Short mmCIF file of N, CA and C and ligand atoms in Angstrom, two decimals:
data_model
loop_
_atom_site.label_atom_id
_atom_site.label_comp_id
_atom_site.label_asym_id
_atom_site.label_seq_id
_atom_site.Cartn_x
_atom_site.Cartn_y
_atom_site.Cartn_z
N MET F 1 -5.94 -24.47 -37.14
CA MET F 1 -6.58 -22.90 -36.50
C MET F 1 -4.92 -21.91 -36.51
N SER F 2 -4.98 -21.08 -36.91
CA SER F 2 -3.92 -20.39 -37.03
C SER F 2 -3.55 -19.92 -35.46
N ARG F 3 -1.66 -19.90 -34.96
CA ARG F 3 -1.47 -19.83 -33.62
C ARG F 3 -1.53 -18.31 -34.03
N ILE F 4 -2.25 -17.57 -32.87
CA ILE F 4 -2.15 -16.28 -32.73
C ILE F 4 -1.31 -15.68 -31.47
N ALA F 5 -0.15 -14.69 -31.19
CA ALA F 5 -0.13 -14.28 -30.08
C ALA F 5 -0.28 -13.00 -29.99
N LEU F 6 -0.60 -12.73 -29.08
CA LEU F 6 -0.77 -10.92 -28.65
C LEU F 6 0.23 -10.56 -28.03
N PHE F 7 1.17 -9.39 -28.54
CA PHE F 7 2.34 -9.00 -27.84
C PHE F 7 1.59 -7.41 -27.41
N PRO F 8 1.34 -7.69 -25.86
CA PRO F 8 0.98 -6.20 -25.21
C PRO F 8 2.12 -5.66 -24.93
N GLY F 9 1.74 -4.19 -24.98
CA GLY F 9 2.72 -3.67 -23.71
C GLY F 9 2.24 -1.87 -24.04
N SER F 10 3.17 -1.19 -23.39
CA SER F 10 2.64 0.31 -23.64
C SER F 10 3.43 0.66 -24.61
N PHE F 11 5.04 -0.09 -24.99
CA PHE F 11 5.39 0.65 -26.44
C PHE F 11 5.36 1.78 -26.33
N ASP F 12 6.08 2.63 -25.26
CA ASP F 12 6.53 4.18 -24.80
C ASP F 12 7.12 4.58 -25.20
N PRO F 13 8.69 4.49 -26.03
CA PRO F 13 7.85 4.08 -27.10
C PRO F 13 8.46 2.47 -27.64
N PHE F 14 8.04 1.85 -29.07
CA PHE F 14 8.31 0.71 -29.06
C PHE F 14 9.94 0.51 -29.31
N THR F 15 10.90 -0.08 -28.60
CA THR F 15 12.00 0.09 -29.23
C THR F 15 12.80 -1.43 -30.06
N ASN F 16 14.08 -1.32 -29.94
CA ASN F 16 14.85 -2.75 -31.20
C ASN F 16 14.41 -4.12 -30.17
N GLY F 17 14.55 -3.97 -28.88
CA GLY F 17 14.27 -5.25 -28.14
C GLY F 17 12.72 -5.80 -28.40
N HIS F 18 11.74 -4.49 -28.53
CA HIS F 18 10.17 -4.92 -28.71
C HIS F 18 10.65 -5.56 -30.24
N LEU F 19 10.95 -5.19 -30.76
CA LEU F 19 11.23 -5.76 -32.52
C LEU F 19 11.20 -6.98 -32.32
N ASP F 20 12.65 -7.31 -31.88
CA ASP F 20 13.61 -8.43 -31.35
C ASP F 20 12.37 -9.58 -31.13
N ILE F 21 11.63 -9.39 -30.10
CA ILE F 21 10.38 -10.18 -29.15
C ILE F 21 9.79 -10.41 -30.77
N VAL F 22 9.17 -9.41 -31.39
CA VAL F 22 7.92 -9.58 -32.53
C VAL F 22 8.91 -10.41 -33.53
N GLN F 23 9.72 -10.21 -33.70
CA GLN F 23 10.34 -11.15 -35.15
C GLN F 23 10.54 -12.40 -34.23
N ARG F 24 11.00 -12.88 -33.41
CA ARG F 24 11.36 -14.23 -32.99
C ARG F 24 10.00 -14.64 -32.28
N GLY F 25 8.79 -14.19 -32.33
CA GLY F 25 7.59 -14.51 -32.46
C GLY F 25 7.02 -14.94 -33.65
N LEU F 26 7.49 -14.47 -34.22
CA LEU F 26 6.60 -15.21 -35.84
C LEU F 26 7.54 -16.30 -35.96
N GLY F 27 8.85 -16.52 -35.39
CA GLY F 27 9.10 -18.37 -35.88
C GLY F 27 8.28 -19.04 -35.11
N LEU F 28 7.54 -18.66 -33.85
CA LEU F 28 7.06 -19.39 -33.27
C LEU F 28 4.94 -19.60 -33.48
N PHE F 29 4.80 -18.13 -33.98
CA PHE F 29 3.08 -18.23 -34.48
C PHE F 29 3.23 -17.92 -35.89
N ASP F 30 1.96 -18.35 -36.09
CA ASP F 30 1.45 -17.93 -37.57
C ASP F 30 1.22 -16.38 -37.22
N GLU F 31 0.89 -15.51 -36.44
CA GLU F 31 0.52 -14.06 -36.36
C GLU F 31 0.90 -13.72 -35.07
N VAL F 32 1.48 -12.15 -35.20
CA VAL F 32 1.87 -11.69 -33.76
C VAL F 32 0.98 -10.01 -34.25
N VAL F 33 0.13 -10.41 -33.36
CA VAL F 33 -0.71 -8.92 -33.21
C VAL F 33 0.29 -8.11 -31.95
N VAL F 34 0.56 -6.96 -32.41
CA VAL F 34 1.31 -5.66 -31.25
C VAL F 34 0.28 -5.16 -30.92
N ALA F 35 -0.55 -5.18 -29.29
CA ALA F 35 -1.05 -4.50 -28.71
C ALA F 35 -0.99 -3.49 -27.67
N ILE F 36 -0.81 -2.09 -28.42
CA ILE F 36 -0.70 -1.05 -27.38
C ILE F 36 -1.78 -0.80 -26.71
N GLY F 37 -1.26 -1.02 -25.02
CA GLY F 37 -2.30 -0.64 -24.27
C GLY F 37 -2.45 0.61 -23.98
N THR F 38 -3.75 1.16 -23.47
CA THR F 38 -4.33 2.51 -23.55
C THR F 38 -4.73 2.41 -22.18
N ASN F 39 -4.59 1.49 -21.40
CA ASN F 39 -5.78 1.83 -20.17
C ASN F 39 -4.75 1.97 -19.02
N SER F 40 -3.44 2.54 -19.00
CA SER F 40 -2.69 2.55 -18.08
C SER F 40 -2.74 3.71 -17.43
N SER F 41 -2.66 4.00 -16.18
CA SER F 41 -3.10 5.25 -14.99
C SER F 41 -1.65 6.48 -15.82
N LYS F 42 -0.54 5.79 -16.43
CA LYS F 42 0.65 6.31 -16.81
C LYS F 42 0.33 7.08 -17.46
N GLN F 43 0.64 8.60 -17.55
CA GLN F 43 0.75 9.51 -18.75
C GLN F 43 1.80 9.17 -19.52
N ARG F 44 1.30 9.01 -20.72
CA ARG F 44 2.00 8.43 -22.09
C ARG F 44 3.39 9.61 -22.31
N TYR F 45 4.26 9.17 -22.66
CA TYR F 45 4.97 10.13 -23.59
C TYR F 45 4.99 10.38 -24.86
N LEU F 46 4.71 9.61 -25.90
CA LEU F 46 4.53 9.42 -27.11
C LEU F 46 2.82 9.52 -27.07
N PRO F 47 2.24 10.45 -27.90
CA PRO F 47 1.03 9.73 -28.14
C PRO F 47 0.81 8.44 -28.63
N VAL F 48 -0.88 7.95 -28.38
CA VAL F 48 -0.63 6.47 -28.80
C VAL F 48 -0.95 6.47 -30.26
N GLU F 49 -1.72 7.63 -30.71
CA GLU F 49 -2.10 7.42 -32.67
C GLU F 49 -0.54 7.44 -33.16
N GLN F 50 0.44 8.47 -32.59
CA GLN F 50 1.78 8.38 -32.77
C GLN F 50 2.59 7.15 -32.85
N MET F 51 2.38 6.18 -32.20
CA MET F 51 2.82 4.83 -31.60
C MET F 51 2.35 4.06 -33.12
N LEU F 52 0.99 4.06 -32.90
CA LEU F 52 0.13 3.16 -33.93
C LEU F 52 0.39 3.33 -35.26
N ALA F 53 0.71 4.71 -35.76
CA ALA F 53 0.77 5.19 -37.42
C ALA F 53 2.52 4.43 -37.49
N ILE F 54 3.64 4.90 -36.33
CA ILE F 54 4.57 4.45 -36.38
C ILE F 54 4.77 2.99 -36.79
N LEU F 55 4.12 1.88 -36.30
CA LEU F 55 3.87 0.30 -35.82
C LEU F 55 3.63 -0.04 -37.26
N ASN F 56 2.36 0.96 -37.71
CA ASN F 56 1.56 0.22 -39.25
C ASN F 56 2.72 0.71 -40.31
N ASN F 57 3.67 1.83 -40.21
CA ASN F 57 4.36 1.86 -41.08
C ASN F 57 5.71 1.09 -40.93
N LEU F 58 6.26 0.51 -39.97
CA LEU F 58 7.35 -0.43 -39.56
C LEU F 58 6.73 -2.02 -40.12
N PHE F 59 5.84 -1.87 -40.03
CA PHE F 59 5.29 -3.42 -40.33
C PHE F 59 4.20 -3.73 -41.75
N GLN F 60 4.41 -2.73 -42.13
CA GLN F 60 3.68 -2.94 -43.60
C GLN F 60 3.78 -3.64 -44.60
N ASP F 61 4.88 -4.03 -44.24
CA ASP F 61 5.26 -5.44 -45.30
C ASP F 61 5.35 -6.77 -44.64
N GLU F 62 4.96 -7.00 -43.71
CA GLU F 62 4.85 -8.08 -42.92
C GLU F 62 3.44 -8.79 -42.69
N PRO F 63 2.65 -9.43 -43.39
CA PRO F 63 1.48 -9.54 -43.24
C PRO F 63 1.35 -10.31 -42.43
N ARG F 64 1.94 -10.84 -41.49
CA ARG F 64 1.91 -11.67 -40.44
C ARG F 64 1.90 -10.70 -38.89
N VAL F 65 2.20 -9.71 -39.03
CA VAL F 65 1.96 -8.55 -38.05
C VAL F 65 1.38 -7.59 -37.89
N SER F 66 -0.02 -7.60 -36.96
CA SER F 66 -0.81 -6.51 -37.24
C SER F 66 -0.46 -5.35 -35.65
N VAL F 67 -1.12 -4.53 -36.18
CA VAL F 67 -0.79 -3.58 -34.54
C VAL F 67 -2.56 -2.85 -34.71
N ARG F 68 -2.63 -3.14 -32.70
CA ARG F 68 -3.75 -2.77 -32.61
C ARG F 68 -3.78 -1.86 -31.38
N THR F 69 -4.66 -0.65 -30.92
CA THR F 69 -4.40 -0.08 -29.39
C THR F 69 -5.54 -1.27 -28.80
N PHE F 70 -5.41 -1.15 -27.19
CA PHE F 70 -6.82 -1.37 -26.76
C PHE F 70 -7.00 -0.87 -24.98
N THR F 71 -7.76 -1.17 -24.94
CA THR F 71 -8.13 -0.70 -23.65
C THR F 71 -8.89 -1.52 -22.87
N GLY F 72 -8.50 -1.79 -21.56
CA GLY F 72 -9.14 -2.58 -20.92
C GLY F 72 -8.31 -3.72 -20.70
N LEU F 73 -8.86 -5.30 -20.32
CA LEU F 73 -8.13 -6.05 -19.98
C LEU F 73 -7.40 -6.75 -20.80
N THR F 74 -6.37 -6.88 -20.89
CA THR F 74 -5.34 -7.95 -21.95
C THR F 74 -5.65 -8.86 -22.23
N ALA F 75 -5.87 -10.01 -21.37
CA ALA F 75 -6.84 -11.06 -21.39
C ALA F 75 -8.29 -11.08 -22.24
N GLU F 76 -8.98 -10.16 -21.78
CA GLU F 76 -10.29 -10.21 -22.91
C GLU F 76 -9.91 -9.45 -24.17
N PHE F 77 -9.02 -8.71 -24.42
CA PHE F 77 -8.76 -8.37 -25.49
C PHE F 77 -7.91 -9.42 -26.72
N ALA F 78 -7.13 -10.46 -25.65
CA ALA F 78 -6.49 -11.60 -26.50
C ALA F 78 -7.87 -13.01 -26.80
N ARG F 79 -8.69 -12.54 -25.82
CA ARG F 79 -10.22 -13.36 -26.59
C ARG F 79 -10.83 -12.58 -27.76
N GLU F 80 -11.09 -11.63 -27.95
CA GLU F 80 -11.39 -10.65 -29.00
C GLU F 80 -10.72 -11.07 -30.32
N THR F 81 -9.51 -10.91 -30.12
CA THR F 81 -8.34 -11.25 -31.10
C THR F 81 -8.25 -12.56 -31.79
N GLY F 82 -8.49 -13.52 -30.65
CA GLY F 82 -8.60 -15.09 -31.26
C GLY F 82 -7.30 -15.23 -31.21
N ALA F 83 -6.40 -14.83 -29.87
CA ALA F 83 -5.15 -15.28 -29.78
C ALA F 83 -5.02 -15.70 -28.27
N ARG F 84 -4.50 -16.92 -28.75
CA ARG F 84 -4.49 -18.01 -27.15
C ARG F 84 -3.04 -17.92 -26.78
N TYR F 85 -2.32 -16.82 -27.17
CA TYR F 85 -1.25 -17.08 -26.53
C TYR F 85 -0.80 -15.42 -26.11
N LEU F 86 -0.19 -15.32 -24.94
CA LEU F 86 0.34 -14.14 -24.96
C LEU F 86 1.82 -13.71 -24.79
N LEU F 87 2.29 -12.82 -25.46
CA LEU F 87 4.06 -13.32 -25.72
C LEU F 87 4.34 -12.02 -25.13
N ARG F 88 5.75 -12.14 -24.16
CA ARG F 88 6.27 -11.61 -23.49
C ARG F 88 7.52 -11.43 -22.83
N GLY F 89 8.34 -10.38 -22.88
CA GLY F 89 9.77 -10.36 -22.87
C GLY F 89 10.38 -10.58 -21.98
N LEU F 90 11.38 -10.91 -21.20
CA LEU F 90 12.27 -10.79 -20.06
C LEU F 90 13.48 -10.31 -20.10
N ARG F 91 14.29 -9.74 -19.44
CA ARG F 91 15.39 -9.02 -19.49
C ARG F 91 16.29 -9.41 -18.05
N ASN F 92 15.52 -9.63 -17.43
CA ASN F 92 16.24 -10.00 -16.18
C ASN F 92 15.39 -10.31 -15.20
N SER F 93 15.77 -10.22 -13.75
CA SER F 93 14.42 -10.88 -12.83
C SER F 93 13.67 -10.48 -12.34
N PRO F 94 14.11 -8.56 -12.23
CA PRO F 94 12.60 -7.83 -11.97
C PRO F 94 11.58 -8.26 -13.00
N ASP F 95 12.22 -8.26 -14.28
CA ASP F 95 11.02 -8.58 -15.20
C ASP F 95 10.03 -9.40 -15.14
N PHE F 96 10.91 -10.83 -14.51
CA PHE F 96 10.12 -11.89 -14.14
C PHE F 96 9.17 -11.71 -13.18
N GLU F 97 9.82 -11.02 -12.04
CA GLU F 97 8.99 -10.92 -10.86
C GLU F 97 7.71 -10.22 -11.37
N TYR F 98 7.67 -9.10 -12.27
CA TYR F 98 6.64 -8.47 -12.45
C TYR F 98 5.58 -9.02 -13.33
N GLU F 99 6.01 -9.77 -14.04
CA GLU F 99 5.73 -10.56 -15.27
C GLU F 99 4.67 -11.45 -14.54
N LYS F 100 5.12 -12.27 -13.72
CA LYS F 100 4.50 -13.46 -12.83
C LYS F 100 2.94 -13.45 -12.73
N PRO F 101 2.63 -12.36 -11.62
CA PRO F 101 1.21 -12.26 -11.07
C PRO F 101 0.60 -11.81 -12.20
N ILE F 102 1.31 -11.02 -13.42
CA ILE F 102 0.05 -10.55 -14.31
C ILE F 102 -0.17 -11.82 -15.00
N ALA F 103 0.92 -12.90 -15.27
CA ALA F 103 0.43 -13.98 -16.20
C ALA F 103 -0.78 -14.64 -15.09
N PHE F 104 -0.46 -14.55 -13.68
CA PHE F 104 -1.70 -15.53 -13.41
C PHE F 104 -2.61 -14.83 -13.51
N GLY F 105 -2.89 -13.67 -13.10
CA GLY F 105 -4.54 -12.80 -13.28
C GLY F 105 -4.67 -13.05 -14.91
N ASN F 106 -4.03 -13.05 -16.04
CA ASN F 106 -4.37 -12.96 -17.16
C ASN F 106 -5.11 -14.72 -17.68
N GLN F 107 -4.71 -15.35 -16.58
CA GLN F 107 -5.12 -16.84 -16.93
C GLN F 107 -5.95 -16.86 -16.14
N HIS F 108 -5.97 -16.16 -14.84
CA HIS F 108 -7.73 -16.54 -14.29
C HIS F 108 -8.59 -15.77 -14.97
N VAL F 109 -8.26 -14.66 -15.87
CA VAL F 109 -9.23 -13.74 -16.62
C VAL F 109 -9.59 -14.69 -18.06
N ASN F 110 -8.76 -15.78 -18.76
CA ASN F 110 -8.81 -16.29 -19.76
C ASN F 110 -8.33 -17.41 -19.63
N PRO F 111 -8.77 -18.33 -19.19
CA PRO F 111 -8.33 -19.90 -19.05
C PRO F 111 -7.64 -20.53 -19.90
N GLY F 112 -6.61 -21.14 -20.05
CA GLY F 112 -6.71 -21.74 -21.15
C GLY F 112 -5.14 -20.64 -22.01
N LEU F 113 -5.65 -19.07 -21.62
CA LEU F 113 -4.16 -18.18 -22.33
C LEU F 113 -3.12 -18.86 -21.71
N GLU F 114 -2.41 -18.64 -22.78
CA GLU F 114 -0.86 -19.31 -22.34
C GLU F 114 0.15 -17.93 -22.41
N THR F 115 0.55 -17.42 -21.28
CA THR F 115 1.67 -16.70 -21.56
C THR F 115 3.32 -16.90 -22.08
N VAL F 116 3.76 -17.02 -23.03
CA VAL F 116 4.97 -17.27 -23.50
C VAL F 116 6.26 -16.17 -23.63
N PHE F 117 7.35 -16.56 -22.25
CA PHE F 117 8.09 -15.17 -22.45
C PHE F 117 9.11 -15.78 -23.02
N LEU F 118 9.90 -14.58 -24.03
CA LEU F 118 10.93 -14.99 -24.77
C LEU F 118 12.17 -14.20 -23.93
N LEU F 119 13.54 -15.02 -23.83
CA LEU F 119 14.71 -14.21 -23.00
C LEU F 119 15.02 -13.07 -23.92
N THR F 120 15.03 -11.87 -23.44
CA THR F 120 15.36 -10.71 -24.49
C THR F 120 17.35 -11.71 -25.09
N SER F 121 17.46 -11.18 -26.46
CA SER F 121 19.07 -11.47 -26.78
C SER F 121 19.85 -10.42 -26.44
N PRO F 122 20.84 -10.96 -25.73
CA PRO F 122 21.78 -10.34 -24.75
C PRO F 122 22.45 -8.72 -25.53
N ALA F 123 22.22 -8.84 -26.45
CA ALA F 123 22.81 -7.10 -27.06
C ALA F 123 21.60 -6.24 -26.67
N LEU F 124 20.62 -6.81 -26.43
CA LEU F 124 19.58 -5.39 -26.53
C LEU F 124 18.87 -5.60 -24.83
N ALA F 125 19.53 -6.36 -23.97
CA ALA F 125 18.90 -6.48 -22.90
C ALA F 125 18.86 -5.16 -21.91
N SER F 126 19.73 -4.02 -22.55
CA SER F 126 19.45 -2.75 -21.57
C SER F 126 19.00 -1.85 -22.11
N VAL F 127 18.05 -2.41 -23.16
CA VAL F 127 17.26 -1.30 -24.07
C VAL F 127 16.16 -1.57 -23.29
N SER F 128 15.45 -0.31 -22.92
CA SER F 128 14.31 0.16 -22.09
C SER F 128 14.11 1.61 -22.32
N SER F 129 12.35 1.75 -22.46
CA SER F 129 11.82 2.68 -23.13
C SER F 129 11.59 3.78 -22.28
N THR F 130 12.20 3.42 -20.91
CA THR F 130 12.28 4.16 -19.74
C THR F 130 13.70 5.32 -20.03
N ILE F 131 14.63 4.36 -20.50
CA ILE F 131 15.72 5.10 -20.47
C ILE F 131 15.64 6.09 -22.05
N ILE F 132 15.29 5.28 -22.81
CA ILE F 132 14.68 6.05 -24.15
C ILE F 132 14.18 6.70 -24.06
N ARG F 133 13.05 7.55 -22.52
CA ARG F 133 12.05 8.50 -22.99
C ARG F 133 13.03 9.84 -22.34
N ASP F 134 13.93 8.99 -20.96
CA ASP F 134 14.65 10.26 -20.49
C ASP F 134 15.86 10.81 -21.46
N ILE F 135 16.36 10.08 -22.29
CA ILE F 135 17.68 10.84 -23.20
C ILE F 135 16.96 11.62 -24.19
N HIS F 136 15.70 11.04 -24.99
CA HIS F 136 15.32 11.93 -25.79
C HIS F 136 14.42 13.04 -25.45
N ARG F 137 13.66 13.21 -24.25
CA ARG F 137 12.97 14.30 -23.29
C ARG F 137 14.15 15.45 -23.41
N PHE F 138 15.83 15.22 -23.14
CA PHE F 138 16.52 16.12 -23.19
C PHE F 138 17.32 16.43 -24.35
N GLY F 139 16.66 15.76 -25.14
CA GLY F 139 17.23 16.32 -26.46
C GLY F 139 18.78 15.34 -27.06
N GLY F 140 18.92 14.24 -26.40
CA GLY F 140 19.65 13.42 -26.72
C GLY F 140 19.04 12.36 -27.98
N ASN F 141 20.26 11.63 -28.37
CA ASN F 141 20.16 10.86 -29.78
C ASN F 141 19.61 9.30 -29.51
N VAL F 142 18.50 8.96 -29.86
CA VAL F 142 18.05 7.69 -29.37
C VAL F 142 17.62 6.66 -30.68
N ASP F 143 18.42 6.77 -31.68
CA ASP F 143 18.24 6.20 -32.87
C ASP F 143 18.98 4.82 -32.52
N ALA F 144 19.99 4.51 -31.91
CA ALA F 144 20.72 3.36 -31.69
C ALA F 144 19.72 2.31 -30.95
N PHE F 145 19.01 2.41 -30.59
CA PHE F 145 17.58 2.03 -29.58
C PHE F 145 16.03 1.55 -30.29
N LEU F 146 15.82 2.65 -31.59
CA LEU F 146 14.66 2.42 -31.93
C LEU F 146 15.07 1.64 -33.62
N PRO F 147 13.55 0.79 -33.91
CA PRO F 147 13.64 1.03 -35.66
C PRO F 147 13.04 1.88 -36.23
N PHE F 148 12.91 2.53 -35.97
CA PHE F 148 12.27 3.91 -36.51
C PHE F 148 13.09 5.43 -36.25
N ALA F 149 12.92 6.57 -36.97
CA ALA F 149 13.66 7.89 -36.57
C ALA F 149 12.48 8.35 -35.55
N LEU F 150 12.79 9.12 -34.84
CA LEU F 150 12.08 9.52 -33.56
C LEU F 150 12.29 11.42 -33.65
N PRO F 151 11.42 12.15 -34.38
CA PRO F 151 12.05 13.27 -34.20
C PRO F 151 11.90 14.04 -32.72
N PRO F 152 12.75 15.35 -32.64
CA PRO F 152 13.00 15.89 -31.14
C PRO F 152 11.67 16.27 -31.04
N LYS F 153 11.83 16.23 -29.49
CA LYS F 153 10.07 16.14 -28.96
C LYS F 153 9.78 17.77 -28.85
N ALA F 154 8.78 18.44 -29.60
CA ALA F 154 8.48 19.58 -29.68
C ALA F 154 8.36 20.33 -28.31
P1 LIG T 1 4.71 -2.98 -20.15
O1 LIG T 1 4.22 -1.10 -20.01
O2 LIG T 1 3.25 -3.68 -20.25
O3 LIG T 1 5.68 -3.52 -19.55
P2 LIG T 1 6.28 -2.35 -22.36
O4 LIG T 1 6.47 -1.43 -23.64
O5 LIG T 1 7.63 -1.70 -21.39
O6 LIG T 1 5.10 -2.89 -21.72
O7 LIG T 1 6.97 -3.68 -22.81
C1 LIG T 1 6.52 -4.63 -23.46
C2 LIG T 1 6.96 -6.27 -22.96
O8 LIG T 1 8.31 -6.14 -23.38
C3 LIG T 1 7.18 -6.83 -21.65
O9 LIG T 1 7.10 -7.88 -21.98
C4 LIG T 1 8.63 -6.35 -21.51
O10 LIG T 1 9.60 -7.10 -20.55
C5 LIG T 1 9.53 -6.64 -22.79
N1 LIG T 1 10.58 -5.75 -23.52
C6 LIG T 1 10.96 -4.38 -23.10
N2 LIG T 1 12.21 -4.16 -23.27
C7 LIG T 1 12.58 -5.48 -23.61
C8 LIG T 1 13.96 -5.86 -24.07
N3 LIG T 1 14.77 -4.91 -24.56
N4 LIG T 1 14.33 -6.76 -24.67
C9 LIG T 1 13.11 -8.16 -24.43
N5 LIG T 1 12.08 -7.65 -23.99
C10 LIG T 1 11.47 -6.40 -23.91
#
């Protein structure tokens, strides 16, 4: 039975830090499903359709990675995709404190679903979607943080 990991997130935008987690996840799992959550109450910076197209293009030569969007509970979506693992990245202790109750909640909804945390690669520890949005919003160059070219905001 193949080991499928769901890597859920807002990915607004998907960064080099996220890419690193996917690549390292491929060393642990047979398949990684990048799942762009669309149920957030937060207003997105990049439309989900744009992020989906960018990621489909980014992973077009990696058959072990697929990209999906989802609404609703992550743990239910994991069941739907056949994933028995959730993949998440940790940069620091606030990330850990944020992730802990989410992992407990997911385990409650889908018993047996294991959340696997990978510590960020040190060089990518400061890469954050929030900072990238702030720089990009005001016309700054964010190429160093992204695995794709992001056109200036219209
Ligand atoms: P969410 O809105 O669900 O927190 P994000 O898109 O911000 O989603 O992040 C998805 C996952 O990637 C989270 O587990 C987050 O901690 C992790 N992550 C974000 N940036 C990095 C990074 N630079 N290195 C490693 N993991 C990261």
